[in-house]
mmCIF file of C-alpha atoms in Angstrom:
data_model
loop_
_atom_site.group_PDB
_atom_site.id
_atom_site.type_symbol
_atom_site.label_atom_id
_atom_site.label_comp_id
_atom_site.label_asym_id
_atom_site.label_seq_id
_atom_site.Cartn_x
_atom_site.Cartn_y
_atom_site.Cartn_z
ATOM 1 C CA MET A 1 111.033 91.156 108.568
ATOM 2 C CA SER A 2 108.083 93.116 109.923
ATOM 3 C CA SER A 3 110.459 95.658 111.450
ATOM 4 C CA ARG A 4 111.944 96.375 108.014
ATOM 5 C CA THR A 5 108.753 96.704 106.028
ATOM 6 C CA SER A 6 105.577 98.740 106.365
ATOM 7 C CA ARG A 7 102.497 97.856 104.381
ATOM 8 C CA ARG A 8 100.979 100.455 102.101
ATOM 9 C CA ASP A 9 97.754 100.342 100.171
ATOM 10 C CA PRO A 10 98.267 98.686 96.788
ATOM 11 C CA SER A 11 98.120 101.045 93.834
ATOM 12 C CA PRO A 12 96.324 101.185 91.480
ATOM 13 C CA PRO A 13 93.141 99.992 93.285
ATOM 14 C CA TRP A 14 92.059 97.854 90.315
ATOM 15 C CA PRO A 15 94.952 95.744 88.985
ATOM 16 C CA ALA A 16 95.724 96.145 85.292
ATOM 17 C CA GLY A 17 94.415 93.326 83.144
ATOM 18 C CA THR A 18 91.159 92.932 85.053
ATOM 19 C CA LEU A 19 87.853 93.633 83.338
ATOM 20 C CA ILE A 20 87.017 96.251 85.960
ATOM 21 C CA SER A 21 90.222 98.192 85.239
ATOM 22 C CA THR A 22 88.902 99.041 81.742
ATOM 23 C CA LEU A 23 85.837 100.840 83.125
ATOM 24 C CA ASP A 24 85.264 104.214 84.739
ATOM 25 C CA ASP A 25 83.587 104.468 88.151
ATOM 26 C CA ARG A 26 80.098 104.533 86.643
ATOM 27 C CA GLY A 27 80.774 101.456 84.522
ATOM 28 C CA ARG A 28 82.220 99.582 87.493
ATOM 29 C CA ASN A 29 79.200 100.345 89.620
ATOM 30 C CA GLU A 30 76.897 99.224 86.794
ATOM 31 C CA LEU A 31 78.742 95.936 86.406
ATOM 32 C CA PHE A 32 78.738 95.197 90.122
ATOM 33 C CA SER A 33 75.021 96.031 90.273
ATOM 34 C CA LEU A 34 74.281 93.171 87.865
ATOM 35 C CA GLY A 35 75.116 90.591 90.513
ATOM 36 C CA GLU A 36 74.020 89.517 93.949
ATOM 37 C CA SER A 37 76.845 89.979 96.434
ATOM 38 C CA GLN A 38 77.989 87.469 99.030
ATOM 39 C CA ARG A 39 80.895 87.735 101.463
ATOM 40 C CA HIS A 40 83.291 84.809 101.742
ATOM 41 C CA GLU A 41 85.987 84.062 104.282
ATOM 42 C CA PRO A 42 89.410 82.512 103.549
ATOM 43 C CA GLY A 43 89.074 78.865 102.539
ATOM 44 C CA ALA A 44 85.581 79.245 101.101
ATOM 45 C CA ILE A 45 85.006 77.468 97.775
ATOM 46 C CA LEU A 46 83.519 79.896 95.259
ATOM 47 C CA ILE A 47 83.529 77.493 92.294
ATOM 48 C CA ARG A 48 84.248 73.772 92.416
ATOM 49 C CA GLN A 49 85.976 71.764 89.694
ATOM 50 C CA GLY A 50 83.554 69.421 87.927
ATOM 51 C CA ASP A 51 80.436 71.388 88.875
ATOM 52 C CA THR A 52 77.920 71.188 86.053
ATOM 53 C CA ARG A 53 76.320 74.540 86.922
ATOM 54 C CA CYS A 54 77.859 77.069 84.554
ATOM 55 C CA ASP A 55 75.057 79.625 84.457
ATOM 56 C CA HIS A 56 76.903 82.474 86.153
ATOM 57 C CA VAL A 57 80.209 84.306 86.515
ATOM 58 C CA LEU A 58 81.700 85.827 89.665
ATOM 59 C CA LEU A 59 83.221 89.286 89.985
ATOM 60 C CA LEU A 60 85.578 89.687 92.942
ATOM 61 C CA ARG A 61 85.831 92.684 95.208
ATOM 62 C CA SER A 62 87.738 93.347 98.409
ATOM 63 C CA VAL A 63 86.024 93.767 101.745
ATOM 64 C CA ARG A 64 88.286 96.720 102.593
ATOM 65 C CA SER A 65 90.152 98.906 100.112
ATOM 66 C CA ALA A 66 93.439 98.430 101.996
ATOM 67 C CA SER A 67 93.182 94.621 101.713
ATOM 68 C CA PRO A 68 92.766 93.422 98.116
ATOM 69 C CA ALA A 69 90.637 90.389 97.421
ATOM 70 C CA CYS A 70 92.640 87.292 96.576
ATOM 71 C CA ALA A 71 91.495 83.901 95.313
ATOM 72 C CA LYS A 72 93.466 80.955 93.970
ATOM 73 C CA ILE A 73 92.596 78.813 90.965
ATOM 74 C CA THR A 74 93.461 75.135 91.384
ATOM 75 C CA ALA A 75 92.771 71.903 89.536
ATOM 76 C CA ILE A 76 93.159 68.244 90.451
ATOM 77 C CA LEU A 77 94.970 66.208 87.813
ATOM 78 C CA ASP A 78 94.163 62.638 86.801
ATOM 79 C CA ASN A 79 96.893 61.307 89.112
ATOM 80 C CA GLY A 80 95.462 63.167 92.101
ATOM 81 C CA ALA A 81 98.074 65.938 92.171
ATOM 82 C CA GLU A 82 96.894 69.489 92.629
ATOM 83 C CA ALA A 83 98.080 72.310 90.352
ATOM 84 C CA LEU A 84 97.868 75.995 91.184
ATOM 85 C CA LEU A 85 96.835 77.587 87.900
ATOM 86 C CA GLY A 86 96.672 81.221 88.857
ATOM 87 C CA ILE A 87 95.770 83.988 91.277
ATOM 88 C CA ARG A 88 92.793 86.317 90.977
ATOM 89 C CA LEU A 89 92.469 89.671 92.720
ATOM 90 C CA SER A 90 90.005 92.526 93.220
ATOM 91 C CA GLY A 91 88.176 93.294 89.981
ATOM 92 C CA ASP A 92 88.916 89.903 88.467
ATOM 93 C CA LEU A 93 86.287 87.800 86.759
ATOM 94 C CA VAL A 94 86.153 84.048 87.439
ATOM 95 C CA GLY A 95 84.056 81.275 85.954
ATOM 96 C CA GLU A 96 83.856 82.801 82.492
ATOM 97 C CA MET A 97 85.451 79.902 80.588
ATOM 98 C CA ALA A 98 82.861 77.270 81.495
ATOM 99 C CA THR A 99 80.114 79.810 80.895
ATOM 100 C CA LEU A 100 81.411 80.708 77.455
ATOM 101 C CA ARG A 101 81.964 77.067 76.463
ATOM 102 C CA GLU A 102 78.893 75.705 78.301
ATOM 103 C CA THR A 103 80.999 72.983 79.907
ATOM 104 C CA ASP A 104 81.606 71.755 83.446
ATOM 105 C CA ARG A 105 83.808 73.868 85.695
ATOM 106 C CA SER A 106 87.430 73.030 84.917
ATOM 107 C CA ALA A 107 88.980 74.388 88.135
ATOM 108 C CA THR A 108 88.256 75.252 91.737
ATOM 109 C CA VAL A 109 88.254 78.860 92.946
ATOM 110 C CA THR A 110 89.070 79.305 96.635
ATOM 111 C CA ALA A 111 89.053 82.538 98.636
ATOM 112 C CA CYS A 112 92.470 83.335 100.152
ATOM 113 C CA THR A 113 91.334 86.523 101.909
ATOM 114 C CA PRO A 114 87.968 87.870 103.031
ATOM 115 C CA LEU A 115 86.245 88.976 99.844
ATOM 116 C CA VAL A 116 82.902 89.757 98.247
ATOM 117 C CA ALA A 117 81.851 87.808 95.156
ATOM 118 C CA PHE A 118 79.153 89.251 92.910
ATOM 119 C CA ARG A 119 77.237 86.402 91.261
ATOM 120 C CA ILE A 120 76.113 87.600 87.823
ATOM 121 C CA PRO A 121 73.813 85.384 85.712
ATOM 122 C CA ALA A 122 75.477 84.467 82.435
ATOM 123 C CA ALA A 123 72.626 85.808 80.297
ATOM 124 C CA THR A 124 72.693 89.142 82.143
ATOM 125 C CA PHE A 125 76.470 89.413 81.891
ATOM 126 C CA PHE A 126 76.656 88.686 78.173
ATOM 127 C CA ALA A 127 73.726 90.984 77.406
ATOM 128 C CA TYR A 128 75.608 93.749 79.214
ATOM 129 C CA LEU A 129 78.706 93.060 77.088
ATOM 130 C CA ASP A 130 76.620 93.047 73.889
ATOM 131 C CA GLU A 131 75.561 96.599 74.680
ATOM 132 C CA ARG A 132 79.229 97.590 75.124
ATOM 133 C CA PRO A 133 81.269 95.921 72.366
ATOM 134 C CA ARG A 134 84.575 97.246 73.664
ATOM 135 C CA LEU A 135 84.083 95.136 76.773
ATOM 136 C CA TRP A 136 84.030 91.996 74.601
ATOM 137 C CA SER A 137 87.479 93.074 73.433
ATOM 138 C CA ALA A 138 88.567 93.611 77.028
ATOM 139 C CA LEU A 139 87.268 90.155 77.964
ATOM 140 C CA ALA A 140 89.144 88.558 75.060
ATOM 141 C CA SER A 141 92.315 90.411 76.067
ATOM 142 C CA MET A 142 91.952 89.200 79.655
ATOM 143 C CA ILE A 143 91.542 85.576 78.556
ATOM 144 C CA ALA A 144 94.512 85.867 76.174
ATOM 145 C CA GLU A 145 96.692 87.274 78.951
ATOM 146 C CA ARG A 146 95.794 84.371 81.220
ATOM 147 C CA LEU A 147 96.609 81.901 78.448
ATOM 148 C CA GLU A 148 99.955 83.604 77.888
ATOM 149 C CA TRP A 149 100.694 83.335 81.620
ATOM 150 C CA ALA A 150 99.947 79.593 81.583
ATOM 151 C CA ASN A 151 102.027 79.025 78.447
ATOM 152 C CA GLN A 152 104.959 80.890 79.997
ATOM 153 C CA ARG A 153 104.872 78.673 83.079
ATOM 154 C CA ARG A 154 104.903 75.532 80.901
ATOM 155 C CA LEU A 155 107.861 76.825 78.891
ATOM 156 C CA GLU A 156 109.805 77.648 82.046
ATOM 157 C CA PHE A 157 109.125 74.190 83.466
ATOM 158 C CA THR A 158 111.010 72.594 80.564
ATOM 159 C CA ALA A 159 113.789 75.199 80.295
ATOM 160 C CA PHE A 160 114.871 76.161 83.831
ATOM 161 C CA ASP A 161 115.659 74.664 87.208
ATOM 162 C CA VAL A 162 113.550 75.397 90.296
ATOM 163 C CA PRO A 163 115.393 78.508 91.629
ATOM 164 C CA VAL A 164 115.143 80.224 88.246
ATOM 165 C CA ARG A 165 111.484 79.233 87.804
ATOM 166 C CA LEU A 166 110.752 80.618 91.241
ATOM 167 C CA ALA A 167 112.626 83.866 90.560
ATOM 168 C CA ARG A 168 110.801 84.335 87.263
ATOM 169 C CA VAL A 169 107.340 83.739 88.677
ATOM 170 C CA LEU A 170 108.030 86.005 91.677
ATOM 171 C CA GLY A 171 109.138 88.773 89.340
ATOM 172 C CA ASP A 172 106.048 88.296 87.196
ATOM 173 C CA LEU A 173 103.688 88.308 90.189
ATOM 174 C CA ALA A 174 105.371 91.410 91.618
ATOM 175 C CA ALA A 175 104.987 93.215 88.302
ATOM 176 C CA ARG A 176 101.281 92.385 88.229
ATOM 177 C CA HIS A 177 100.291 92.662 91.882
ATOM 178 C CA GLY A 178 103.199 94.045 93.914
ATOM 179 C CA PHE A 179 103.506 97.346 95.725
ATOM 180 C CA ALA A 180 106.343 99.248 97.357
ATOM 181 C CA VAL A 181 107.224 98.767 101.022
ATOM 182 C CA ALA A 182 110.194 99.952 103.052
ATOM 183 C CA GLY A 183 112.173 96.759 102.405
ATOM 184 C CA GLY A 184 111.510 96.507 98.671
ATOM 185 C CA THR A 185 108.457 95.240 96.777
ATOM 186 C CA ASP A 186 105.756 93.260 98.549
ATOM 187 C CA LEU A 187 104.498 90.485 96.281
ATOM 188 C CA GLY A 188 100.945 91.714 96.867
ATOM 189 C CA ILE A 189 99.537 88.262 97.557
ATOM 190 C CA ARG A 190 100.087 85.704 100.310
ATOM 191 C CA LEU A 191 101.399 82.336 99.113
ATOM 192 C CA SER A 192 102.834 79.436 101.085
ATOM 193 C CA GLN A 193 105.838 77.489 99.831
ATOM 194 C CA PRO A 194 103.662 74.485 98.861
ATOM 195 C CA GLU A 195 101.460 76.870 96.832
ATOM 196 C CA LEU A 196 104.532 78.330 95.145
ATOM 197 C CA GLY A 197 105.580 74.784 94.329
ATOM 198 C CA ARG A 198 102.237 74.015 92.727
ATOM 199 C CA LEU A 199 102.526 77.227 90.727
ATOM 200 C CA ILE A 200 105.913 76.328 89.218
ATOM 201 C CA GLY A 201 105.607 72.521 89.185
ATOM 202 C CA ALA A 202 108.096 71.790 91.976
ATOM 203 C CA LYS A 203 108.050 69.794 95.196
ATOM 204 C CA GLU A 204 107.986 71.634 98.517
ATOM 205 C CA ALA A 205 111.551 70.655 99.445
ATOM 206 C CA ALA A 206 112.876 72.050 96.149
ATOM 207 C CA VAL A 207 110.965 75.298 96.663
ATOM 208 C CA HIS A 208 112.301 75.562 100.216
ATOM 209 C CA ASN A 209 115.855 75.271 98.922
ATOM 210 C CA ALA A 210 115.162 77.810 96.165
ATOM 211 C CA VAL A 211 113.748 80.300 98.692
ATOM 212 C CA ARG A 212 116.847 79.838 100.861
ATOM 213 C CA LEU A 213 119.055 80.493 97.837
ATOM 214 C CA LEU A 214 117.224 83.710 96.944
ATOM 215 C CA LYS A 215 117.406 84.868 100.554
ATOM 216 C CA ARG A 216 121.115 84.029 100.718
ATOM 217 C CA ASN A 217 121.641 86.146 97.608
ATOM 218 C CA GLY A 218 119.864 89.057 99.271
ATOM 219 C CA LEU A 219 116.944 89.005 96.833
ATOM 220 C CA LEU A 220 114.097 87.968 99.105
ATOM 221 C CA LEU A 221 112.685 88.547 102.582
ATOM 222 C CA THR A 222 110.090 86.182 104.005
ATOM 223 C CA ASP A 223 107.602 86.106 106.811
ATOM 224 C CA TYR A 224 104.540 83.911 107.274
ATOM 225 C CA ARG A 225 103.135 83.644 103.728
ATOM 226 C CA GLN A 226 104.554 87.111 102.982
ATOM 227 C CA LEU A 227 107.281 87.657 100.397
ATOM 228 C CA VAL A 228 109.193 90.885 99.797
ATOM 229 C CA ILE A 229 111.565 91.197 96.849
ATOM 230 C CA THR A 230 114.422 93.415 97.944
ATOM 231 C CA ASP A 231 115.729 94.233 94.458
ATOM 232 C CA LEU A 232 113.608 93.593 91.374
ATOM 233 C CA GLU A 233 116.424 94.324 88.941
ATOM 234 C CA ALA A 234 118.766 91.913 90.701
ATOM 235 C CA LEU A 235 116.035 89.274 90.762
ATOM 236 C CA HIS A 236 115.542 89.711 87.023
ATOM 237 C CA ALA A 237 119.306 89.426 86.488
ATOM 238 C CA PHE A 238 119.346 86.193 88.496
ATOM 239 C CA SER A 239 116.467 84.740 86.491
ATOM 240 C CA THR A 240 118.133 85.488 83.144
ATOM 241 C CA ALA A 241 121.746 84.632 84.010
ATOM 242 C CA ASN A 242 121.102 81.094 85.263
#
């Protein structure tokens, strides 16, 4: 696949829906300056499920502009199964729910790429928002969008089979994070098939078969953890006709 695609810098630099995307350059710099920065490598745990320390939030930033930060949000269920709840990118805020509710951390945040996390004390962060009321609205909108995403996944789990669930979530991720390459639309994030399975509530074997079906229909190209959608309109048609 690498011979058919060439990577380009994602655009825009701050994905829509992130708190950072609502600010101008000065506001972004101010917000980042509130926290102490620390670089993390792939696999590093930024927040751990069950942690009782909820006195800070983290703001994510890429190490290099051409390589967006990426972190995954996971949770262990009562039966020991792991669920992939979402993906967070450059400019995203994590850890805000436990801080707002003053409860234990409900999920684990793991770096998927090299990234910088700015640790902002909760009191400092909320005081900053109090001085800028429109940012409270932006924060509420961000949380509502994440809730809508989760609700949509639950609805799809009951209504569609695995290939359609996969097609729908790939289309959604591409709309949020994707960028154009020579072969189509790069998903914008690197996900393994087991991670895709945890995202749509399917076993790895079922996801493998669904990926093969999409590839056979000419809708998807794959490489190691890289997914390129060859035709977004055709993928949408597949996800609504089945």
